[in-house]
Coordinates of C-alpha atoms and ligand atoms in Angstrom, one line a residue:
M60 CA 145.3 142.2 112.1
N61 CA 142.7 145.1 112.0
I62 CA 139.2 143.9 112.8
L63 CA 135.9 145.5 111.8
V64 CA 132.7 144.6 113.5
A65 CA 129.7 145.7 111.4
G66 CA 126.5 146.1 113.5
T67 CA 126.7 147.4 117.0
G68 CA 123.8 145.7 118.6
Y69 CA 124.2 143.4 121.5
V70 CA 126.5 140.8 119.7
G71 CA 128.4 143.6 117.8
T72 CA 129.2 145.7 120.6
T73 CA 130.1 142.8 122.9
T74 CA 132.3 141.3 120.3
A75 CA 134.0 144.5 119.5
L76 CA 134.8 145.1 123.2
V77 CA 136.0 141.4 123.8
L78 CA 138.4 141.5 120.7
A79 CA 139.7 145.0 122.0
E80 CA 140.2 143.3 125.4
M81 CA 142.0 140.4 123.8
G82 CA 144.5 143.0 122.3
W83 CA 143.3 143.6 118.7
N84 CA 142.4 146.9 117.0
V85 CA 138.8 147.0 116.5
T86 CA 136.5 149.4 114.6
G87 CA 132.7 149.2 115.3
L88 CA 130.5 150.3 112.4
D89 CA 126.8 151.0 112.2
V90 CA 124.6 153.1 109.9
D91 CA 122.8 154.4 112.9
Q92 CA 124.8 157.5 113.5
N93 CA 123.1 158.2 116.9
K94 CA 124.5 154.8 118.1
I95 CA 127.9 155.6 116.8
R96 CA 127.9 159.1 118.6
L97 CA 126.9 157.3 121.8
L98 CA 129.7 154.6 121.7
Q99 CA 132.3 157.4 120.9
Q100 CA 131.3 159.2 123.8
G101 CA 131.7 156.0 125.9
S102 CA 128.0 155.0 126.5
I103 CA 126.3 151.7 125.5
P104 CA 123.0 152.2 123.7
F105 CA 121.4 149.4 125.7
Y106 CA 121.6 148.0 129.2
E107 CA 124.1 145.3 129.8
E108 CA 126.5 145.2 132.8
G109 CA 130.2 145.6 132.4
L110 CA 130.3 146.7 128.9
E111 CA 130.5 150.5 129.7
V112 CA 133.6 150.0 131.8
L113 CA 135.2 147.9 129.1
L114 CA 134.1 150.6 126.4
K115 CA 135.7 153.6 128.2
K116 CA 139.0 151.4 129.0
H117 CA 139.4 150.8 125.2
L118 CA 138.4 154.2 123.9
Q119 CA 141.3 155.3 126.2
S120 CA 143.6 152.7 125.2
G121 CA 142.8 153.4 121.5
R122 CA 142.2 149.9 120.6
I123 CA 138.5 150.6 119.7
H124 CA 136.9 153.3 117.7
F125 CA 133.6 153.7 116.0
T126 CA 132.4 155.0 112.5
S127 CA 129.4 155.1 110.3
N128 CA 131.7 155.3 107.2
T129 CA 131.2 151.9 105.7
D130 CA 133.3 152.2 102.6
E131 CA 136.5 153.4 104.5
A132 CA 135.9 150.9 107.3
I133 CA 135.9 148.0 104.8
K134 CA 139.1 149.1 103.0
D135 CA 140.8 149.7 106.4
N136 CA 140.4 146.3 108.0
D137 CA 141.4 142.7 107.2
V138 CA 138.8 140.8 109.1
I139 CA 135.1 141.8 108.9
F140 CA 132.6 140.6 111.4
L141 CA 129.1 140.6 110.3
C142 CA 126.9 141.2 113.3
V143 CA 123.9 142.9 111.7
G144 CA 120.2 142.0 112.6
T145 CA 118.4 139.1 111.0
P146 CA 114.9 139.9 111.9
S147 CA 112.0 137.4 111.5
R148 CA 109.8 137.8 108.5
S149 CA 105.9 137.1 109.0
D150 CA 106.4 133.5 107.6
G151 CA 109.1 132.8 110.5
S152 CA 112.1 133.0 108.0
A153 CA 115.1 135.1 108.9
D154 CA 115.4 138.4 106.8
L155 CA 118.8 138.7 105.5
Q156 CA 118.5 142.2 103.8
Y157 CA 121.1 143.7 106.1
V158 CA 123.5 140.9 105.6
K159 CA 123.1 141.1 101.8
Q160 CA 123.4 145.1 101.7
L161 CA 126.7 144.7 103.8
A162 CA 128.2 141.9 101.7
E163 CA 127.4 144.0 98.5
E164 CA 129.3 147.0 100.2
I165 CA 132.3 144.6 101.1
G166 CA 132.5 143.3 97.6
H167 CA 132.4 146.8 96.2
N168 CA 135.0 148.1 98.5
M169 CA 137.3 145.3 98.6
D170 CA 141.0 146.1 97.7
S171 CA 142.9 143.2 99.3
Y172 CA 142.2 139.8 100.8
K173 CA 139.4 139.8 103.5
L174 CA 138.2 137.3 105.7
I175 CA 134.3 138.0 106.4
V176 CA 133.1 136.2 109.6
N177 CA 129.4 135.8 110.1
K178 CA 128.1 136.0 113.7
S179 CA 124.4 136.9 113.1
T180 CA 122.2 133.8 113.3
V181 CA 121.5 132.9 109.6
P182 CA 119.7 130.0 107.7
V183 CA 121.8 127.2 106.6
G184 CA 123.4 128.2 103.3
T185 CA 124.0 131.9 104.1
Q186 CA 127.6 131.6 103.7
I187 CA 127.2 130.5 100.3
K188 CA 124.8 133.3 99.5
V189 CA 127.1 136.0 101.2
T190 CA 130.1 134.6 99.1
D191 CA 128.0 135.0 95.8
W192 CA 126.7 138.6 97.0
I193 CA 130.2 139.7 97.5
R194 CA 131.6 138.1 94.3
T195 CA 128.8 139.6 92.4
A196 CA 129.5 143.2 93.8
Q197 CA 133.3 142.9 93.2
L198 CA 134.8 145.6 91.0
Y199 CA 138.2 143.5 90.9
P200 CA 138.3 139.6 91.8
H201 CA 140.3 140.0 95.1
P202 CA 140.4 136.9 97.0
F203 CA 138.2 136.4 100.1
D204 CA 136.7 134.0 102.5
V205 CA 133.4 133.8 104.3
A206 CA 133.4 131.9 107.5
S207 CA 130.6 131.2 110.1
N208 CA 131.4 131.8 113.8
P209 CA 128.2 131.9 115.6
E210 CA 127.8 133.6 118.9
F211 CA 126.2 132.1 122.0
L212 CA 126.2 135.1 124.4
R213 CA 123.1 135.6 126.7
E214 CA 122.0 139.1 127.5
G215 CA 122.6 140.0 130.9
K216 CA 125.8 137.9 130.9
A217 CA 127.1 139.0 127.6
L218 CA 130.5 139.9 128.6
T219 CA 131.3 136.8 130.7
D220 CA 130.0 134.6 127.9
A221 CA 132.0 136.3 125.3
L222 CA 135.2 136.4 127.1
Y223 CA 135.0 132.7 128.5
P224 CA 132.8 130.8 125.9
D225 CA 132.1 127.1 126.4
R226 CA 133.3 126.5 123.0
V227 CA 134.4 128.4 119.6
I228 CA 132.6 127.1 116.5
I229 CA 134.4 128.0 113.3
G230 CA 132.8 127.0 110.1
A231 CA 135.2 127.7 107.3
D232 CA 135.9 126.0 103.9
S233 CA 139.5 127.3 103.6
P234 CA 142.4 126.4 105.7
Q235 CA 143.4 130.1 105.7
A236 CA 140.0 131.2 107.2
A237 CA 140.2 128.7 109.9
S238 CA 143.7 129.7 110.7
I239 CA 143.0 133.3 110.9
L240 CA 140.1 132.7 113.4
K241 CA 142.1 130.4 115.4
E242 CA 144.8 133.3 115.7
L243 CA 142.3 135.6 116.5
Y244 CA 140.9 133.5 119.4
Q245 CA 144.4 132.2 120.5
T246 CA 143.7 133.3 124.0
M247 CA 140.5 131.5 124.6
N248 CA 140.9 128.6 126.7
C249 CA 138.0 126.3 125.4
P250 CA 137.3 123.7 122.7
F251 CA 137.5 124.6 119.3
V252 CA 135.0 123.0 116.7
I253 CA 136.4 123.4 113.1
T254 CA 133.8 122.3 110.6
T255 CA 131.8 123.4 107.4
P256 CA 129.9 126.6 107.4
N257 CA 126.7 124.9 106.9
T258 CA 127.3 122.8 109.9
A259 CA 128.3 125.9 112.0
E260 CA 125.1 127.7 111.0
L261 CA 123.0 124.8 112.0
I262 CA 125.0 124.2 115.3
K263 CA 123.5 127.8 116.3
Y264 CA 120.0 127.1 115.6
A265 CA 120.1 123.7 117.1
A266 CA 121.5 125.0 120.4
N267 CA 119.0 127.5 121.0
A268 CA 116.2 125.1 119.7
F269 CA 117.5 122.4 122.0
L270 CA 117.4 124.9 125.1
A271 CA 113.9 126.3 124.1
T272 CA 112.9 122.6 124.0
K273 CA 114.1 122.0 127.4
I274 CA 112.2 124.9 128.8
S275 CA 108.9 123.9 127.2
Y276 CA 109.3 120.5 128.3
I277 CA 109.7 121.5 132.1
N278 CA 106.9 124.1 131.6
E279 CA 104.5 121.8 130.5
L280 CA 105.6 119.2 133.0
A281 CA 105.0 121.9 135.7
I282 CA 101.4 122.2 135.1
L283 CA 101.2 118.4 135.6
C284 CA 103.3 118.9 139.0
D285 CA 100.5 121.4 140.1
E286 CA 97.8 118.7 139.3
L287 CA 99.8 116.1 141.2
G288 CA 100.8 118.2 144.1
V289 CA 104.5 117.7 143.2
N290 CA 107.1 120.5 143.2
V291 CA 108.6 121.0 139.7
G292 CA 111.8 122.6 141.2
E293 CA 112.5 119.3 142.9
V294 CA 111.7 117.4 140.1
A295 CA 114.1 119.6 137.8
H296 CA 116.8 119.0 140.7
G297 CA 116.2 115.3 140.7
I298 CA 116.5 114.9 137.0
G299 CA 119.0 117.5 136.4
L300 CA 121.8 116.0 138.6
D301 CA 121.9 113.3 135.8
P302 CA 124.7 114.7 133.8
R303 CA 123.0 113.6 130.6
I304 CA 120.4 115.9 131.6
G305 CA 121.9 118.8 133.2
L306 CA 120.4 121.1 135.8
S307 CA 120.3 124.2 133.6
F308 CA 117.4 125.5 131.6
L309 CA 115.0 123.6 133.7
Q310 CA 113.5 126.4 135.4
A311 CA 109.7 126.5 135.0
G312 CA 107.9 129.6 134.3
I313 CA 105.6 131.6 132.0
G314 CA 107.7 130.8 128.8
Y315 CA 110.8 131.9 127.2
G316 CA 111.1 135.2 125.4
G317 CA 113.9 137.5 124.1
S318 CA 115.5 138.2 120.7
C319 CA 116.9 134.7 120.0
F320 CA 114.9 131.6 121.3
P321 CA 111.4 132.6 119.8
K322 CA 113.0 133.9 116.5
D323 CA 115.4 130.9 116.2
V324 CA 112.8 128.3 116.8
S325 CA 110.6 129.7 114.3
A326 CA 113.4 130.1 111.6
L327 CA 114.5 126.5 112.2
L328 CA 110.8 125.2 111.7
R329 CA 110.8 127.3 108.6
I330 CA 113.9 125.8 107.4
S331 CA 112.5 122.3 108.0
N332 CA 109.2 123.0 106.3
V333 CA 111.0 124.4 103.2
H334 CA 113.0 121.0 103.2
G335 CA 109.9 119.0 103.8
I336 CA 111.4 117.6 106.8
P337 CA 109.0 118.2 110.0
L338 CA 110.7 118.9 113.2
S339 CA 107.5 117.9 115.2
I340 CA 109.1 118.3 118.6
L341 CA 110.2 121.9 118.0
E342 CA 106.6 122.5 116.7
Q343 CA 105.6 121.6 120.2
T344 CA 108.2 123.5 121.8
E345 CA 106.9 126.5 120.1
S346 CA 103.2 126.0 120.7
V347 CA 103.7 125.3 124.5
N348 CA 105.7 128.5 124.8
Q349 CA 102.9 130.4 122.9
T350 CA 100.2 129.3 125.6
Q351 CA 102.4 129.0 128.7
Y352 CA 101.4 132.3 130.0
L353 CA 97.7 131.5 129.8
Y354 CA 98.1 129.1 132.6
L355 CA 98.7 131.9 135.2
I356 CA 96.0 134.2 133.6
T357 CA 93.6 131.2 133.9
K358 CA 94.4 130.6 137.6
A359 CA 94.2 134.3 138.4
R360 CA 90.8 134.5 136.5
E361 CA 89.5 131.7 138.5
R362 CA 90.6 133.2 141.8
L363 CA 89.4 136.8 140.8
R364 CA 86.3 135.5 138.9
E365 CA 86.9 138.3 136.3
F366 CA 89.6 140.8 135.6
D367 CA 87.1 143.7 134.5
G368 CA 87.7 146.7 137.0
K369 CA 90.4 144.7 138.9
K370 CA 93.7 146.4 139.6
I371 CA 96.7 144.1 139.0
A372 CA 100.4 144.7 139.6
L373 CA 103.0 143.3 137.1
L374 CA 106.4 142.9 138.6
G375 CA 109.0 142.9 135.9
L376 CA 108.6 143.7 132.2
S377 CA 112.0 142.5 130.8
F378 CA 112.2 138.9 129.0
K379 CA 114.5 138.1 131.9
P380 CA 116.6 139.9 134.6
G381 CA 119.7 141.8 133.8
T382 CA 118.4 143.3 130.7
D383 CA 116.0 146.0 129.6
D384 CA 114.9 144.0 126.7
I385 CA 111.3 143.3 126.4
R386 CA 111.4 141.7 122.9
E387 CA 108.8 138.6 123.1
A388 CA 108.5 139.1 127.0
A389 CA 105.8 137.0 128.6
S390 CA 105.1 140.3 130.6
I391 CA 103.8 141.8 127.5
R392 CA 101.4 138.9 126.6
I393 CA 100.1 138.9 130.2
A394 CA 99.5 142.7 130.0
R395 CA 97.8 142.4 126.7
R396 CA 95.3 139.8 128.0
L397 CA 94.6 141.7 131.1
L398 CA 93.9 144.9 129.3
A399 CA 91.7 143.0 126.9
E400 CA 89.8 141.6 129.9
L401 CA 89.5 145.2 131.2
A402 CA 91.9 145.2 134.0
H403 CA 94.1 148.2 135.3
I404 CA 97.7 147.3 135.5
R405 CA 100.3 148.8 137.7
V406 CA 103.8 148.0 136.2
H407 CA 107.1 148.1 137.7
D408 CA 110.7 147.0 136.2
P409 CA 114.0 148.2 137.7
V410 CA 115.4 149.0 134.2
A411 CA 112.9 148.4 131.2
K412 CA 110.5 150.9 130.1
L413 CA 106.9 150.5 128.9
P414 CA 106.6 149.7 125.2
P415 CA 104.3 152.1 123.1
E416 CA 101.5 149.5 123.2
L417 CA 101.4 149.7 126.8
L418 CA 101.1 153.6 126.8
H419 CA 97.5 153.0 127.8
D420 CA 95.0 154.9 130.0
S421 CA 94.6 151.6 132.1
V422 CA 98.3 151.3 132.5
T423 CA 100.4 153.0 135.4
F424 CA 104.3 152.7 135.5
C425 CA 105.5 152.7 139.1
S426 CA 109.0 153.5 140.2
T427 CA 109.0 151.2 143.0
P428 CA 107.6 147.7 143.6
E429 CA 105.8 149.0 146.8
E430 CA 104.1 151.8 144.8
A431 CA 103.0 149.2 142.2
V432 CA 101.3 146.9 144.6
E433 CA 99.2 149.6 146.2
D434 CA 95.5 148.9 146.3
V435 CA 95.9 145.9 143.9
D436 CA 93.7 142.7 143.8
A437 CA 96.7 140.6 142.5
V438 CA 100.4 140.8 141.8
F439 CA 101.8 138.8 138.8
I440 CA 105.7 138.3 139.1
C441 CA 106.9 138.3 135.3
T442 CA 110.6 138.6 135.6
E443 CA 112.7 137.0 138.4
W444 CA 114.6 140.3 139.4
A445 CA 116.4 139.5 142.6
M446 CA 114.9 142.7 144.1
Y447 CA 111.6 141.1 144.2
Q448 CA 112.9 138.4 146.5
S449 CA 114.1 140.9 149.1
I450 CA 110.9 142.9 149.3
D451 CA 109.1 143.2 152.6
W452 CA 106.2 141.1 151.4
E453 CA 104.7 141.0 154.9
R454 CA 104.4 144.8 154.8
M455 CA 103.5 144.7 151.0
K456 CA 100.4 142.7 151.9
E457 CA 99.2 145.7 154.1
S458 CA 98.8 148.2 151.0
M459 CA 97.1 145.6 148.7
N460 CA 93.4 145.2 148.3
Q461 CA 93.5 141.4 148.1
A462 CA 96.7 139.5 148.9
N463 CA 96.9 137.3 145.6
L464 CA 100.4 136.5 144.2
F465 CA 100.8 134.8 140.8
D466 CA 104.4 134.0 140.6
G467 CA 105.3 133.3 137.1
R468 CA 108.9 132.6 137.5
N469 CA 108.6 130.5 140.9
L470 CA 110.6 133.4 142.4
L471 CA 109.3 133.3 145.9
D472 CA 109.0 130.7 148.6
A473 CA 105.3 129.2 148.2
K474 CA 105.5 128.0 151.7
R475 CA 106.7 131.3 153.4
M476 CA 104.1 133.4 151.1
K477 CA 101.3 131.2 152.2
A478 CA 102.4 131.5 155.8
L479 CA 102.3 135.2 155.4
G480 CA 98.6 134.9 154.4
Y481 CA 98.9 135.2 150.6
Y482 CA 97.0 133.3 148.2
Y483 CA 100.0 131.9 146.2
Q484 CA 99.9 130.3 142.7
G485 CA 103.3 129.5 141.0
I486 CA 104.1 127.4 138.1
G487 CA 104.3 123.8 139.3
N488 CA 105.3 124.6 142.8
S489 CA 101.9 125.5 144.4
Ligands
UDX535 C1 119.9 132.9 124.4 C2 121.0 131.7 124.4 O1 121.1 131.3 125.8 C3 122.4 132.3 123.9 O2 123.2 131.3 124.0 C4 122.0 132.7 122.5 O3 123.2 133.3 121.9 C5 121.1 134.0 122.4 O4 119.7 133.4 123.1 P1 119.2 135.0 125.8 O5 118.0 135.0 124.9 O6 120.1 136.2 126.2 O7 120.3 134.0 125.2 O8 118.7 134.4 127.1 P2 118.5 133.0 128.0 O9 119.3 133.2 129.3 O10 119.1 131.9 127.1 O11 117.0 133.0 128.3 C6 116.0 132.9 127.2 C7 114.7 132.9 127.9 O12 114.5 131.4 128.5 C8 114.3 133.9 128.9 O13 113.0 134.5 128.7 C9 114.4 133.1 130.1 O14 113.6 133.6 131.1 C10 113.9 131.6 129.6 N1 114.4 130.7 130.5 C11 115.7 130.3 130.6 C12 113.4 129.8 131.2 O15 112.1 130.2 131.3 N2 113.8 128.7 132.1 C13 115.1 128.5 132.1 O16 115.5 127.7 132.9 C14 116.1 129.3 131.4

């Protein structure tokens, strides 16, 4: 079986490499020739641990290669994974233009049976649309199937998640499609859920929306914890030991970000609105997330009285550790707010770079956290990079103008920081 993975973003590149690791011959396809050139040379176009080693290994084993020739790639492969982007439109719905374009190219170039497998996160009903788009574009009515096989990998842990998934979801309405996918994933030692394409598509949204809801729940509860003098981490531990609740995704902070949760929550809300079935809990999940960062801003404003003329260090830009991705990162919201209130910002992140909107006279990018905190009136921790835990905070204090710490990820030990003489404010642990 020859496999084509169309789209070499996070999901596509990881999927292609994991399939090669499982022993399949894989072609990665992208219209972006620069990306293809980089991949052909053994470089990953984004930061994700472990992928480059695997890429080099399989370029050498010959099990993976990359191309931007769509027509040939479609003809040469039996199974085609769709891993192209589905960005949000302004109304929150998922923009399927790249999926449609690819489906039409597949239809046009089909010369034998193909199984098209959708891994991109798409609205319920997309499998039916993709089937129609392919059929309409076909020059000859070759048989084909379209299946849904959502991906649950996390940035920063992409390789482990994709190699050792908790479950494989296969949404297929033909036994042939389901059996090809089962054969493809035969080495995976986890439960397989074989279901309809619509169900598989909804499972992906429902999973991300549920996790986002857990986060917004603990985030809102954390603010009450501060008021009650209760530690939210202990509450999370105490409730999370109940296996019906679980310990994960109860880490309170300044809100979730990234390329999935915000987009998927808003897409699911859009789907629910279109069908006239409100998902009111999810509406609150989104609304809590949009304002969560303001809690820390408000606390800092109370402490500093105003931000005008103050120097603030932001430690961490990426939406979470282990990635250089800054999409929907809480750090950017905080920076935007501080700049609007005329603060000067000194930013550090070990891998992420300043986005164009922060290339600003009042923003300085620093190469170390020590440099970032020089002469500042407050430090905001926006991403829980482990390196910020091992900083010599005692020494850092000496170079700060005022020792104010606003820990947006509850990364540091509040008691210890206070003992070192810091004014410390976290999210529900103060
Ligand atoms: C997520 C899903 O986990 C993954 O299954 C899906 O395929 C893609 O979306 P990802 O966006 O890479 O993965 O990151 P994840 O680790 O889930 O974190 C998302 C956001 O939630 C981050 O901003 C993180 O900081 C935040 N988060 C996570 C919390 O604020 N608290 C938590 O307890 C967990």
